[in-house]
Amino acid sequence: MKRPHWPRRVFAQLLLSQSVVTVGVTALTAGLFLAPVSSELDHDAMQRALSIAQATAADESLARAAAVKDSTAAQLGAEQIRLATGASFVVITDLDGIRLSHTDPAKIGHRVSTDPEPALGGRSVTAMQEGTLGRTARGKVPLRLADGRIVGEVSVGISDDSIRRRLLGMVAGILLCAGAGLVAGTAATLVLARRLKRRTHNIALADISALLVEREAMLHGIREGVVALDAGGRIRLANDEAMRLLALPEDCTGQPIDAVLAPGRLADALAGRIEGADLPAVREDEVLVVNRMATADGSAVVTLRDRTELESLVRELDTTRSLTEALRAQDHEHANRMHTLLGLLELGRHEQAVEFISQQSGSHAAVAAKIAERVQDPHVAALLAGKAAVAAERGVLLVITPAGHLPDAALDSRALVTVIGNLVDNAVDALAAAGGGRVEVTLLAAGSTLLVEVSDSGPGVPAELRERIFEEGWSSKDAPAHRPRGLGLAMVRRLVERAGGRIAVDCGPLGGARFTVELPEALHPEATPLVEAR
């Protein structure tokens, strides 16, 4: 014979356990209620018997009959009272305890079966006693004449059978109520169990525990940030990577997104105020990609991917492609120059050939020399030299203004490269799309403050868009397949504001856009006198 197994499903376990509890509680409640009922009914019957006995003893005619031992008068009066009250018996005795009345006339003249002395002694008595009529609830009182002399007793009894009939009637009602409560409890348990079945998808309890362990391992093991939000936009959970990427506090659970993140595109994307797939967002100098998926109950799950390193690689790839295109153009131009040089040599014009070689070899060196003279920071100088070469091949002239100068005193060259590189790239892209033009870069050091200006001769930025261009994800250019647009200027603004600086755009002297960046505390203060001395 197989032993019964405890059900595995949460639905079945809850239904079985709650049913057992409901039945147990109902039975216990009914038992606790019934336990004192029997004694209460006995007490009520004894009090009723005592009341009938007291009312009988108040009849002076019965007291006179007992005084003269007139059993006929006593029997008549006692039977009238018994029939009127429904008592089992009404017995009147004399001072010797001899019955003067009884429901069975044959017992008249005999001594009562129970002790009459307490009542004959002047006390009222209630008790459950066995007598000639069986077990009864009795009330006994002294029978007195008008002058107060005791001449006998009155004993009234109520049959135990009538008490039991009342008890059985009450038990039926109690059991009916208990049954109704049991049905209601079972129905509520069934409704609750079905609701839980839907919420748990009828998964076994052991499987829920295993799923929880697996979920914790998965959430904290993957390299993507995961944030779960409830229907009110409050954080339900966040894994380790999400805590790192968003810099969330340890007590972020239960807090709204807007309470733990600064206003901006990132908070809007997580809160669902911006819709779309692979939404780019910037937090400080990190580039994140946000995806938000809503669930049926109004909550949502947000995934975050760190694209900072990938974005750097993509920018390097873009630079490499630009350099490749520039080298291809230079190769074509170099072939033309070689053909020109060959023709001069074949024509015997050796002096013109030497002059041509000197001009060509000195042009690029002169540009690099001018940049190195005005920009002493090696990282920024290398950046501008490379940008100048690429810009030239795209038909754009990149110039470092003579008034500008940057000493080798930058505290964070990487941030400067990001700021200047993005601004120059935007200017060159705008001019290359328009067929060419001029870009001027001005670098001014004043104490520890650095002022950067990038102006171009392009179409400029309309006044109504001068704030919007700094928003994450906004761009006037089509995004390439390998990376999103609209992150460069947003990242520049974040870097500048984090450094305590400011960035602004207006119309420059060349007729196009002019971006002005002020970076306080960007240079070593001790380097300032050297800069001013030059």
Short mmCIF file of C-alpha atoms in Angstrom, two decimals:
data_model
loop_
_atom_site.label_atom_id
_atom_site.label_comp_id
_atom_site.label_asym_id
_atom_site.label_seq_id
_atom_site.Cartn_x
_atom_site.Cartn_y
_atom_site.Cartn_z
CA MET A 1 0.00 0.00 0.00
CA LYS A 2 1.43 3.32 -1.06
CA ARG A 3 1.76 6.06 1.49
CA PRO A 4 -0.12 9.25 0.61
CA HIS A 5 2.18 12.01 -0.63
CA TRP A 6 1.95 15.68 0.29
CA PRO A 7 0.92 17.55 -2.89
CA ARG A 8 3.72 19.44 -4.69
CA ARG A 9 1.68 22.28 -6.19
CA VAL A 10 1.22 25.42 -4.13
CA PHE A 11 -2.48 25.47 -5.05
CA ALA A 12 -3.09 21.95 -3.74
CA GLN A 13 -0.98 22.49 -0.62
CA LEU A 14 -2.81 25.66 0.31
CA LEU A 15 -6.23 24.13 -0.37
CA LEU A 16 -5.47 21.02 1.70
CA SER A 17 -3.81 22.84 4.61
CA GLN A 18 -6.45 25.57 4.77
CA SER A 19 -9.25 22.99 4.62
CA VAL A 20 -7.71 21.08 7.52
CA VAL A 21 -7.29 24.29 9.49
CA THR A 22 -10.86 25.39 8.72
CA VAL A 23 -12.33 22.05 9.81
CA GLY A 24 -10.19 21.99 12.95
CA VAL A 25 -11.06 25.55 13.94
CA THR A 26 -14.75 24.96 13.28
CA ALA A 27 -14.78 21.75 15.35
CA LEU A 28 -12.81 23.36 18.16
CA THR A 29 -15.09 26.39 18.23
CA ALA A 30 -18.21 24.24 18.28
CA GLY A 31 -16.75 22.08 21.06
CA LEU A 32 -15.75 25.07 23.16
CA PHE A 33 -19.19 26.54 22.74
CA LEU A 34 -21.03 23.33 23.58
CA ALA A 35 -18.88 22.47 26.62
CA PRO A 36 -20.50 24.99 29.01
CA VAL A 37 -23.98 24.75 27.50
CA SER A 38 -25.00 21.64 29.47
CA SER A 39 -24.07 23.16 32.84
CA GLU A 40 -25.75 26.43 31.85
CA LEU A 41 -28.95 24.59 31.00
CA ASP A 42 -28.82 22.74 34.35
CA HIS A 43 -28.33 26.00 36.18
CA ASP A 44 -31.21 27.62 34.31
CA ALA A 45 -33.47 24.65 35.11
CA MET A 46 -32.57 24.80 38.83
CA GLN A 47 -33.27 28.51 38.97
CA ARG A 48 -36.60 27.99 37.23
CA ALA A 49 -37.51 25.27 39.69
CA LEU A 50 -36.53 27.55 42.58
CA SER A 51 -38.70 30.35 41.21
CA ILE A 52 -41.72 28.01 40.92
CA ALA A 53 -41.10 26.75 44.46
CA GLN A 54 -40.93 30.30 45.83
CA ALA A 55 -44.14 31.24 44.02
CA THR A 56 -45.84 28.10 45.44
CA ALA A 57 -44.65 28.82 48.98
CA ALA A 58 -46.23 32.25 48.76
CA ASP A 59 -49.71 30.66 48.60
CA GLU A 60 -51.01 30.88 52.22
CA SER A 61 -53.69 28.25 51.58
CA LEU A 62 -51.02 25.68 50.87
CA ALA A 63 -49.16 26.68 54.06
CA ARG A 64 -52.38 26.21 56.12
CA ALA A 65 -52.99 22.85 54.44
CA ALA A 66 -49.46 21.74 55.36
CA ALA A 67 -49.93 22.98 58.91
CA VAL A 68 -53.00 20.75 59.40
CA LYS A 69 -51.56 18.04 57.16
CA ASP A 70 -54.45 18.30 54.68
CA SER A 71 -53.11 16.27 51.78
CA THR A 72 -56.26 16.75 49.69
CA ALA A 73 -55.99 20.55 49.61
CA ALA A 74 -52.21 20.37 49.20
CA GLN A 75 -52.46 17.89 46.30
CA LEU A 76 -55.07 19.99 44.53
CA GLY A 77 -53.10 23.21 44.76
CA ALA A 78 -49.76 21.57 43.88
CA GLU A 79 -51.16 19.86 40.77
CA GLN A 80 -52.69 23.10 39.54
CA ILE A 81 -49.30 24.82 39.82
CA ARG A 82 -47.48 21.87 38.21
CA LEU A 83 -49.77 21.85 35.21
CA ALA A 84 -49.59 25.64 34.85
CA THR A 85 -45.79 25.82 34.99
CA GLY A 86 -44.86 22.59 33.18
CA ALA A 87 -42.76 21.36 36.07
CA SER A 88 -42.15 17.64 36.44
CA PHE A 89 -43.43 17.64 40.03
CA VAL A 90 -44.48 19.99 42.80
CA VAL A 91 -44.18 18.26 46.20
CA ILE A 92 -45.41 19.73 49.50
CA THR A 93 -44.30 18.15 52.80
CA ASP A 94 -44.98 18.68 56.44
CA LEU A 95 -42.37 19.31 59.10
CA ASP A 96 -41.47 15.61 59.15
CA GLY A 97 -40.77 15.45 55.44
CA ILE A 98 -43.94 13.46 54.74
CA ARG A 99 -45.37 14.10 51.30
CA LEU A 100 -48.72 15.86 51.18
CA SER A 101 -48.69 16.02 47.36
CA HIS A 102 -47.04 14.16 44.49
CA THR A 103 -47.63 13.44 40.83
CA ASP A 104 -48.06 9.82 41.87
CA PRO A 105 -50.82 9.79 44.54
CA ALA A 106 -49.57 6.43 45.83
CA LYS A 107 -46.47 8.16 47.19
CA ILE A 108 -48.47 10.62 49.28
CA GLY A 109 -47.94 9.91 52.97
CA HIS A 110 -44.43 8.66 52.49
CA ARG A 111 -41.23 10.47 53.39
CA VAL A 112 -39.43 12.25 50.53
CA SER A 113 -36.46 10.45 48.96
CA THR A 114 -34.08 13.38 49.43
CA ASP A 115 -33.04 15.21 52.57
CA PRO A 116 -35.63 17.90 53.48
CA GLU A 117 -33.67 19.31 56.42
CA PRO A 118 -31.99 22.30 54.65
CA ALA A 119 -35.35 23.65 53.46
CA LEU A 120 -37.04 22.86 56.76
CA GLY A 121 -34.19 24.71 58.41
CA GLY A 122 -35.19 27.87 56.51
CA ARG A 123 -32.78 27.76 53.57
CA SER A 124 -33.52 27.79 49.83
CA VAL A 125 -31.80 24.93 48.00
CA THR A 126 -31.05 24.18 44.32
CA ALA A 127 -29.51 20.92 43.15
CA MET A 128 -29.46 18.21 40.51
CA GLN A 129 -30.68 15.14 42.37
CA GLU A 130 -31.88 11.59 41.76
CA GLY A 131 -35.33 10.85 43.10
CA THR A 132 -38.34 8.64 42.50
CA LEU A 133 -38.88 10.36 39.14
CA GLY A 134 -35.25 10.10 38.08
CA ARG A 135 -32.68 12.83 37.74
CA THR A 136 -34.20 16.30 38.06
CA ALA A 137 -33.23 19.90 38.60
CA ARG A 138 -34.72 20.81 41.97
CA GLY A 139 -35.56 23.92 43.86
CA LYS A 140 -36.55 23.67 47.53
CA VAL A 141 -37.84 26.41 49.84
CA PRO A 142 -39.42 26.47 53.34
CA LEU A 143 -43.20 26.75 53.52
CA ARG A 144 -44.25 29.37 56.09
CA LEU A 145 -47.45 30.54 57.68
CA ALA A 146 -48.34 34.20 57.79
CA ASP A 147 -46.59 34.56 61.14
CA GLY A 148 -43.37 33.12 59.71
CA ARG A 149 -43.51 29.70 61.28
CA ILE A 150 -42.15 26.95 59.06
CA VAL A 151 -44.72 24.22 58.56
CA GLY A 152 -43.10 22.25 55.73
CA GLU A 153 -41.23 22.55 52.45
CA VAL A 154 -42.01 23.00 48.78
CA SER A 155 -39.89 20.96 46.36
CA VAL A 156 -40.21 21.56 42.61
CA GLY A 157 -38.44 19.44 40.02
CA ILE A 158 -37.81 19.81 36.30
CA SER A 159 -37.00 16.61 34.46
CA ASP A 160 -33.53 16.08 33.06
CA ASP A 161 -35.17 14.82 29.85
CA SER A 162 -36.61 18.26 29.11
CA ILE A 163 -33.18 19.79 29.72
CA ARG A 164 -31.60 17.33 27.29
CA ARG A 165 -34.26 18.13 24.70
CA ARG A 166 -33.34 21.81 24.93
CA LEU A 167 -29.67 20.90 24.65
CA LEU A 168 -30.25 18.81 21.55
CA GLY A 169 -32.21 21.65 19.99
CA MET A 170 -29.35 24.04 20.67
CA VAL A 171 -26.77 21.54 19.38
CA ALA A 172 -28.57 21.31 16.07
CA GLY A 173 -28.45 25.09 15.70
CA ILE A 174 -24.81 25.24 16.73
CA LEU A 175 -23.86 22.50 14.30
CA LEU A 176 -25.82 24.25 11.56
CA CYS A 177 -23.92 27.47 12.18
CA ALA A 178 -20.64 25.56 12.35
CA GLY A 179 -21.46 23.84 9.06
CA ALA A 180 -22.27 27.21 7.44
CA GLY A 181 -18.96 28.59 8.74
CA LEU A 182 -17.13 25.52 7.43
CA VAL A 183 -18.70 25.93 3.98
CA ALA A 184 -17.87 29.64 3.92
CA GLY A 185 -14.28 28.98 5.06
CA THR A 186 -13.83 26.23 2.47
CA ALA A 187 -15.21 28.48 -0.27
CA ALA A 188 -12.88 31.31 0.76
CA THR A 189 -9.97 28.88 0.83
CA LEU A 190 -10.85 27.66 -2.66
CA VAL A 191 -11.04 31.22 -4.02
CA LEU A 192 -7.72 32.12 -2.38
CA ALA A 193 -6.10 28.93 -3.64
CA ARG A 194 -7.29 29.54 -7.20
CA ARG A 195 -6.00 33.10 -7.08
CA LEU A 196 -2.65 31.85 -5.81
CA LYS A 197 -2.64 29.22 -8.54
CA ARG A 198 -2.97 31.94 -11.17
CA ARG A 199 -0.31 34.11 -9.56
CA THR A 200 2.19 31.24 -9.20
CA HIS A 201 1.30 29.67 -12.59
CA ASN A 202 0.63 26.39 -10.75
CA ILE A 203 4.34 25.87 -10.05
CA ALA A 204 5.39 23.38 -7.43
CA LEU A 205 6.64 24.84 -4.15
CA ALA A 206 10.05 23.20 -4.56
CA ASP A 207 10.29 24.65 -8.07
CA ILE A 208 9.53 28.14 -6.72
CA SER A 209 12.43 27.83 -4.30
CA ALA A 210 14.72 26.58 -7.08
CA LEU A 211 13.57 29.39 -9.39
CA LEU A 212 14.32 31.96 -6.70
CA VAL A 213 17.84 30.62 -6.22
CA GLU A 214 18.41 30.50 -9.98
CA ARG A 215 17.04 34.00 -10.42
CA GLU A 216 19.37 35.40 -7.76
CA ALA A 217 22.34 33.65 -9.36
CA MET A 218 21.36 34.87 -12.82
CA LEU A 219 20.67 38.45 -11.80
CA HIS A 220 23.94 38.86 -9.96
CA GLY A 221 25.98 36.86 -12.47
CA ILE A 222 25.12 38.55 -15.77
CA ARG A 223 27.09 41.53 -17.02
CA GLU A 224 23.97 43.58 -17.81
CA GLY A 225 22.16 45.77 -15.34
CA VAL A 226 18.61 44.68 -14.49
CA VAL A 227 16.10 46.85 -12.62
CA ALA A 228 12.57 45.66 -11.79
CA LEU A 229 9.94 48.34 -11.16
CA ASP A 230 6.47 47.94 -9.70
CA ALA A 231 3.32 49.51 -11.12
CA GLY A 232 4.01 52.72 -9.17
CA GLY A 233 7.49 53.16 -10.66
CA ARG A 234 9.27 52.11 -7.44
CA ILE A 235 12.35 49.92 -7.56
CA ARG A 236 11.51 46.34 -6.69
CA LEU A 237 15.00 44.93 -7.22
CA ALA A 238 18.29 45.87 -8.87
CA ASN A 239 21.22 43.55 -9.51
CA ASP A 240 24.87 44.35 -8.79
CA GLU A 241 25.61 45.65 -12.28
CA ALA A 242 22.61 48.00 -12.21
CA MET A 243 23.72 49.32 -8.81
CA ARG A 244 27.16 50.05 -10.31
CA LEU A 245 25.99 51.56 -13.60
CA LEU A 246 23.37 53.81 -11.97
CA ALA A 247 25.30 54.44 -8.73
CA LEU A 248 22.19 53.47 -6.75
CA PRO A 249 22.23 53.63 -2.94
CA GLU A 250 22.02 50.42 -0.94
CA ASP A 251 18.53 51.29 0.30
CA CYS A 252 17.10 52.01 -3.16
CA THR A 253 14.50 49.23 -2.95
CA GLY A 254 11.03 50.70 -2.63
CA GLN A 255 12.08 54.18 -3.77
CA PRO A 256 10.82 55.84 -6.99
CA ILE A 257 13.23 56.14 -9.89
CA ASP A 258 13.07 59.94 -9.79
CA ALA A 259 14.18 59.86 -6.13
CA VAL A 260 17.45 58.03 -6.82
CA LEU A 261 18.38 59.37 -10.28
CA ALA A 262 18.96 62.93 -11.39
CA PRO A 263 16.44 64.38 -13.88
CA GLY A 264 17.37 63.63 -17.46
CA ARG A 265 17.09 61.17 -20.29
CA LEU A 266 18.31 58.23 -18.21
CA ALA A 267 15.59 58.68 -15.55
CA ASP A 268 12.97 59.25 -18.27
CA ALA A 269 13.99 56.06 -20.07
CA LEU A 270 13.79 53.96 -16.90
CA ALA A 271 10.46 55.49 -15.87
CA GLY A 272 8.97 54.84 -19.33
CA ARG A 273 8.50 58.49 -20.25
CA ILE A 274 10.63 57.84 -23.34
CA GLU A 275 9.72 54.84 -25.46
CA GLY A 276 11.87 52.90 -27.88
CA ALA A 277 14.41 50.10 -28.15
CA ASP A 278 18.14 50.47 -27.35
CA LEU A 279 17.74 54.01 -26.04
CA PRO A 280 21.15 55.65 -25.53
CA ALA A 281 21.71 57.57 -22.31
CA VAL A 282 24.70 59.13 -20.59
CA ARG A 283 25.55 59.00 -16.90
CA GLU A 284 28.60 61.13 -16.17
CA ASP A 285 31.16 59.83 -18.70
CA GLU A 286 29.51 56.44 -19.24
CA VAL A 287 27.33 55.60 -22.24
CA LEU A 288 24.42 53.27 -21.45
CA VAL A 289 21.85 51.54 -23.64
CA VAL A 290 18.42 51.19 -21.99
CA ASN A 291 15.61 48.78 -22.85
CA ARG A 292 12.33 48.74 -20.95
CA MET A 293 9.73 45.98 -21.10
CA ALA A 294 6.33 46.42 -19.46
CA THR A 295 4.53 43.48 -17.89
CA ALA A 296 0.83 42.61 -17.73
CA ASP A 297 0.39 43.89 -14.16
CA GLY A 298 1.72 47.37 -14.96
CA SER A 299 5.24 46.80 -13.64
CA ALA A 300 8.35 46.80 -15.84
CA VAL A 301 11.79 45.28 -16.23
CA VAL A 302 14.64 47.50 -17.44
CA THR A 303 17.95 46.23 -18.81
CA LEU A 304 21.10 48.37 -19.01
CA ARG A 305 24.19 47.75 -21.12
CA ASP A 306 27.45 49.63 -20.70
CA ARG A 307 28.55 50.89 -24.12
CA THR A 308 31.34 53.13 -22.88
CA GLU A 309 34.21 50.95 -24.08
CA LEU A 310 32.31 49.97 -27.21
CA GLU A 311 31.59 53.62 -27.93
CA SER A 312 35.29 54.41 -27.64
CA LEU A 313 36.10 51.57 -30.02
CA VAL A 314 33.44 52.77 -32.45
CA ARG A 315 34.89 56.26 -32.38
CA GLU A 316 38.33 54.84 -33.02
CA LEU A 317 36.83 52.84 -35.88
CA ASP A 318 35.27 55.99 -37.30
CA THR A 319 38.64 57.75 -37.02
CA THR A 320 40.38 54.82 -38.67
CA ARG A 321 37.88 54.85 -41.52
CA SER A 322 38.38 58.59 -41.95
CA LEU A 323 42.14 58.11 -41.95
CA THR A 324 41.79 55.28 -44.44
CA GLU A 325 39.76 57.49 -46.72
CA ALA A 326 42.30 60.28 -46.24
CA LEU A 327 45.18 57.90 -47.05
CA ARG A 328 43.37 56.71 -50.14
CA ALA A 329 42.93 60.32 -51.27
CA GLN A 330 46.56 61.08 -50.38
CA ASP A 331 47.66 58.04 -52.36
CA HIS A 332 45.80 59.35 -55.37
CA GLU A 333 47.23 62.83 -54.82
CA HIS A 334 50.71 61.38 -54.26
CA ALA A 335 50.47 59.57 -57.59
CA ASN A 336 49.58 62.86 -59.30
CA ARG A 337 52.55 64.56 -57.63
CA MET A 338 54.88 61.75 -58.70
CA HIS A 339 53.66 62.09 -62.26
CA THR A 340 54.27 65.85 -62.09
CA LEU A 341 57.76 65.30 -60.66
CA LEU A 342 58.54 62.69 -63.36
CA GLY A 343 57.43 65.09 -66.08
CA LEU A 344 59.64 67.90 -64.72
CA LEU A 345 62.64 65.59 -64.64
CA GLU A 346 62.02 64.30 -68.16
CA LEU A 347 61.77 67.89 -69.40
CA GLY A 348 65.08 68.67 -67.75
CA ARG A 349 63.64 71.25 -65.41
CA HIS A 350 65.58 70.11 -62.40
CA GLU A 351 65.37 73.36 -60.44
CA GLN A 352 61.55 73.40 -60.72
CA ALA A 353 61.53 69.73 -59.64
CA VAL A 354 63.56 70.51 -56.51
CA GLU A 355 61.31 73.47 -55.68
CA PHE A 356 58.18 71.31 -56.17
CA ILE A 357 59.52 68.65 -53.78
CA SER A 358 60.38 71.27 -51.15
CA GLN A 359 56.91 72.79 -51.28
CA GLN A 360 55.13 69.47 -50.95
CA SER A 361 57.27 68.14 -48.11
CA GLY A 362 57.04 71.34 -46.11
CA SER A 363 53.28 71.96 -46.23
CA HIS A 364 52.21 69.19 -43.83
CA ALA A 365 55.20 69.69 -41.59
CA ALA A 366 54.37 73.38 -41.31
CA VAL A 367 50.81 72.63 -40.18
CA ALA A 368 52.05 70.18 -37.55
CA ALA A 369 54.70 72.63 -36.37
CA LYS A 370 52.16 75.42 -35.92
CA ILE A 371 49.89 73.15 -33.89
CA ALA A 372 52.79 71.98 -31.71
CA GLU A 373 53.89 75.56 -31.11
CA ARG A 374 50.47 76.72 -29.89
CA VAL A 375 49.35 73.49 -28.18
CA GLN A 376 51.99 72.08 -25.86
CA ASP A 377 49.81 69.33 -24.36
CA PRO A 378 50.93 66.26 -26.37
CA HIS A 379 47.53 64.52 -26.34
CA VAL A 380 45.58 67.55 -27.52
CA ALA A 381 48.29 68.44 -30.07
CA ALA A 382 48.22 64.93 -31.54
CA LEU A 383 44.42 65.05 -31.66
CA LEU A 384 44.35 68.38 -33.52
CA ALA A 385 47.11 67.33 -35.93
CA GLY A 386 45.19 64.19 -36.87
CA LYS A 387 41.90 66.10 -37.13
CA ALA A 388 43.56 68.70 -39.36
CA ALA A 389 44.81 66.01 -41.75
CA VAL A 390 41.42 64.29 -41.92
CA ALA A 391 39.60 67.62 -42.30
CA ALA A 392 41.89 68.68 -45.13
CA GLU A 393 41.12 65.53 -47.06
CA ARG A 394 37.39 66.20 -46.58
CA GLY A 395 37.74 69.73 -47.94
CA VAL A 396 37.71 71.47 -44.57
CA LEU A 397 40.45 73.76 -43.28
CA LEU A 398 41.16 73.32 -39.56
CA VAL A 399 43.05 76.27 -38.06
CA ILE A 400 44.44 76.95 -34.58
CA THR A 401 44.03 80.69 -34.03
CA PRO A 402 47.27 82.61 -33.30
CA ALA A 403 45.79 84.13 -30.16
CA GLY A 404 45.32 80.73 -28.59
CA HIS A 405 47.80 78.79 -26.50
CA LEU A 406 47.54 75.65 -24.34
CA PRO A 407 50.45 74.82 -22.00
CA ASP A 408 51.39 71.31 -21.03
CA ALA A 409 49.55 71.70 -17.71
CA ALA A 410 46.23 69.93 -18.19
CA LEU A 411 44.94 68.05 -15.14
CA ASP A 412 42.83 65.69 -17.23
CA SER A 413 44.01 65.40 -20.82
CA ARG A 414 41.52 62.61 -21.51
CA ALA A 415 38.57 64.87 -20.73
CA LEU A 416 40.04 67.65 -22.90
CA VAL A 417 40.49 65.22 -25.81
CA THR A 418 36.83 64.14 -25.46
CA VAL A 419 35.53 67.72 -25.34
CA ILE A 420 37.69 69.16 -28.16
CA GLY A 421 37.44 66.03 -30.33
CA ASN A 422 33.62 65.96 -30.24
CA LEU A 423 33.30 69.68 -31.00
CA VAL A 424 35.78 69.50 -33.90
CA ASP A 425 34.16 66.35 -35.31
CA ASN A 426 30.73 68.00 -35.31
CA ALA A 427 32.09 71.10 -37.06
CA VAL A 428 33.99 69.09 -39.69
CA ASP A 429 30.99 66.83 -40.35
CA ALA A 430 28.71 69.83 -40.84
CA LEU A 431 31.13 71.54 -43.26
CA ALA A 432 31.99 68.36 -45.18
CA ALA A 433 28.27 67.77 -45.79
CA ALA A 434 27.99 71.36 -47.07
CA GLY A 435 30.94 71.02 -49.44
CA GLY A 436 33.76 72.40 -47.29
CA GLY A 437 34.62 75.38 -45.16
CA ARG A 438 36.76 76.61 -42.31
CA VAL A 439 37.01 75.58 -38.63
CA GLU A 440 38.85 77.69 -36.07
CA VAL A 441 39.94 76.37 -32.68
CA THR A 442 40.92 78.81 -29.94
CA LEU A 443 42.50 77.62 -26.67
CA LEU A 444 43.04 80.27 -23.97
CA ALA A 445 44.56 79.67 -20.52
CA ALA A 446 43.77 82.10 -17.70
CA GLY A 447 45.17 80.93 -14.40
CA SER A 448 43.80 77.46 -13.82
CA THR A 449 40.85 78.09 -16.17
CA LEU A 450 40.82 76.94 -19.79
CA LEU A 451 38.59 78.52 -22.42
CA VAL A 452 37.89 76.50 -25.59
CA GLU A 453 36.16 77.96 -28.66
CA VAL A 454 35.35 76.01 -31.82
CA SER A 455 33.86 78.10 -34.65
CA ASP A 456 32.94 77.09 -38.19
CA SER A 457 31.65 78.66 -41.38
CA GLY A 458 28.76 76.23 -41.74
CA PRO A 459 25.01 76.79 -41.53
CA GLY A 460 25.08 77.25 -37.75
CA VAL A 461 22.57 76.12 -35.12
CA PRO A 462 19.08 77.70 -35.06
CA ALA A 463 18.29 79.54 -31.86
CA GLU A 464 15.36 77.23 -31.03
CA LEU A 465 17.66 74.19 -31.15
CA ARG A 466 20.59 75.51 -29.13
CA GLU A 467 19.44 73.75 -25.96
CA ARG A 468 18.01 70.66 -27.58
CA ILE A 469 21.26 69.68 -29.31
CA PHE A 470 22.71 68.82 -25.88
CA GLU A 471 19.93 66.30 -25.14
CA GLU A 472 20.90 62.65 -25.16
CA GLY A 473 19.77 60.86 -28.30
CA TRP A 474 19.01 64.02 -30.30
CA SER A 475 20.87 64.47 -33.58
CA SER A 476 20.27 66.16 -36.91
CA LYS A 477 22.20 63.38 -38.70
CA ASP A 478 21.06 59.87 -39.56
CA ALA A 479 22.45 57.24 -37.20
CA PRO A 480 24.81 54.65 -38.74
CA ALA A 481 24.07 50.96 -38.30
CA HIS A 482 26.91 50.35 -35.84
CA ARG A 483 26.15 53.04 -33.25
CA PRO A 484 23.50 55.56 -32.18
CA ARG A 485 23.76 59.30 -32.73
CA GLY A 486 23.17 62.09 -30.24
CA LEU A 487 25.69 61.12 -27.56
CA GLY A 488 28.72 63.32 -28.31
CA LEU A 489 27.41 66.72 -27.24
CA ALA A 490 25.50 65.17 -24.33
CA MET A 491 28.71 63.59 -23.07
CA VAL A 492 30.61 66.86 -23.54
CA ARG A 493 28.01 68.72 -21.50
CA ARG A 494 28.15 66.13 -18.73
CA LEU A 495 31.95 66.32 -18.57
CA VAL A 496 31.91 70.10 -18.53
CA GLU A 497 29.22 70.38 -15.85
CA ARG A 498 30.90 67.74 -13.72
CA ALA A 499 34.07 69.83 -13.81
CA GLY A 500 32.08 72.89 -12.68
CA GLY A 501 32.26 74.56 -16.10
CA ARG A 502 29.75 75.66 -18.69
CA ILE A 503 29.15 75.23 -22.41
CA ALA A 504 27.22 77.50 -24.75
CA VAL A 505 26.52 77.80 -28.46
CA ASP A 506 25.85 80.92 -30.49
CA CYS A 507 26.66 82.45 -33.90
CA GLY A 508 30.41 82.83 -34.42
CA PRO A 509 32.56 85.28 -36.43
CA LEU A 510 32.75 82.87 -39.39
CA GLY A 511 28.97 82.94 -39.77
CA GLY A 512 28.35 79.45 -38.47
CA ALA A 513 28.12 77.91 -35.03
CA ARG A 514 30.48 78.79 -32.19
CA PHE A 515 30.79 76.50 -29.20
CA THR A 516 32.33 78.07 -26.10
CA VAL A 517 33.51 75.90 -23.21
CA GLU A 518 34.83 77.25 -19.91
CA LEU A 519 36.64 74.74 -17.70
CA PRO A 520 37.70 76.07 -14.27
CA GLU A 521 40.44 74.20 -12.44
CA ALA A 522 41.45 72.44 -15.68
CA LEU A 523 45.14 73.50 -15.53
CA HIS A 524 47.89 73.43 -12.93
CA PRO A 525 47.97 76.95 -11.45
CA GLU A 526 51.79 76.98 -11.33
CA ALA A 527 51.90 76.65 -15.11
CA THR A 528 50.00 79.91 -15.64
CA PRO A 529 52.97 82.33 -15.33
CA LEU A 530 54.83 80.37 -18.01
CA VAL A 531 51.84 80.70 -20.29
CA GLU A 532 51.53 84.43 -19.76
CA ALA A 533 55.26 84.90 -20.25
CA ARG A 534 55.04 83.47 -23.72
#
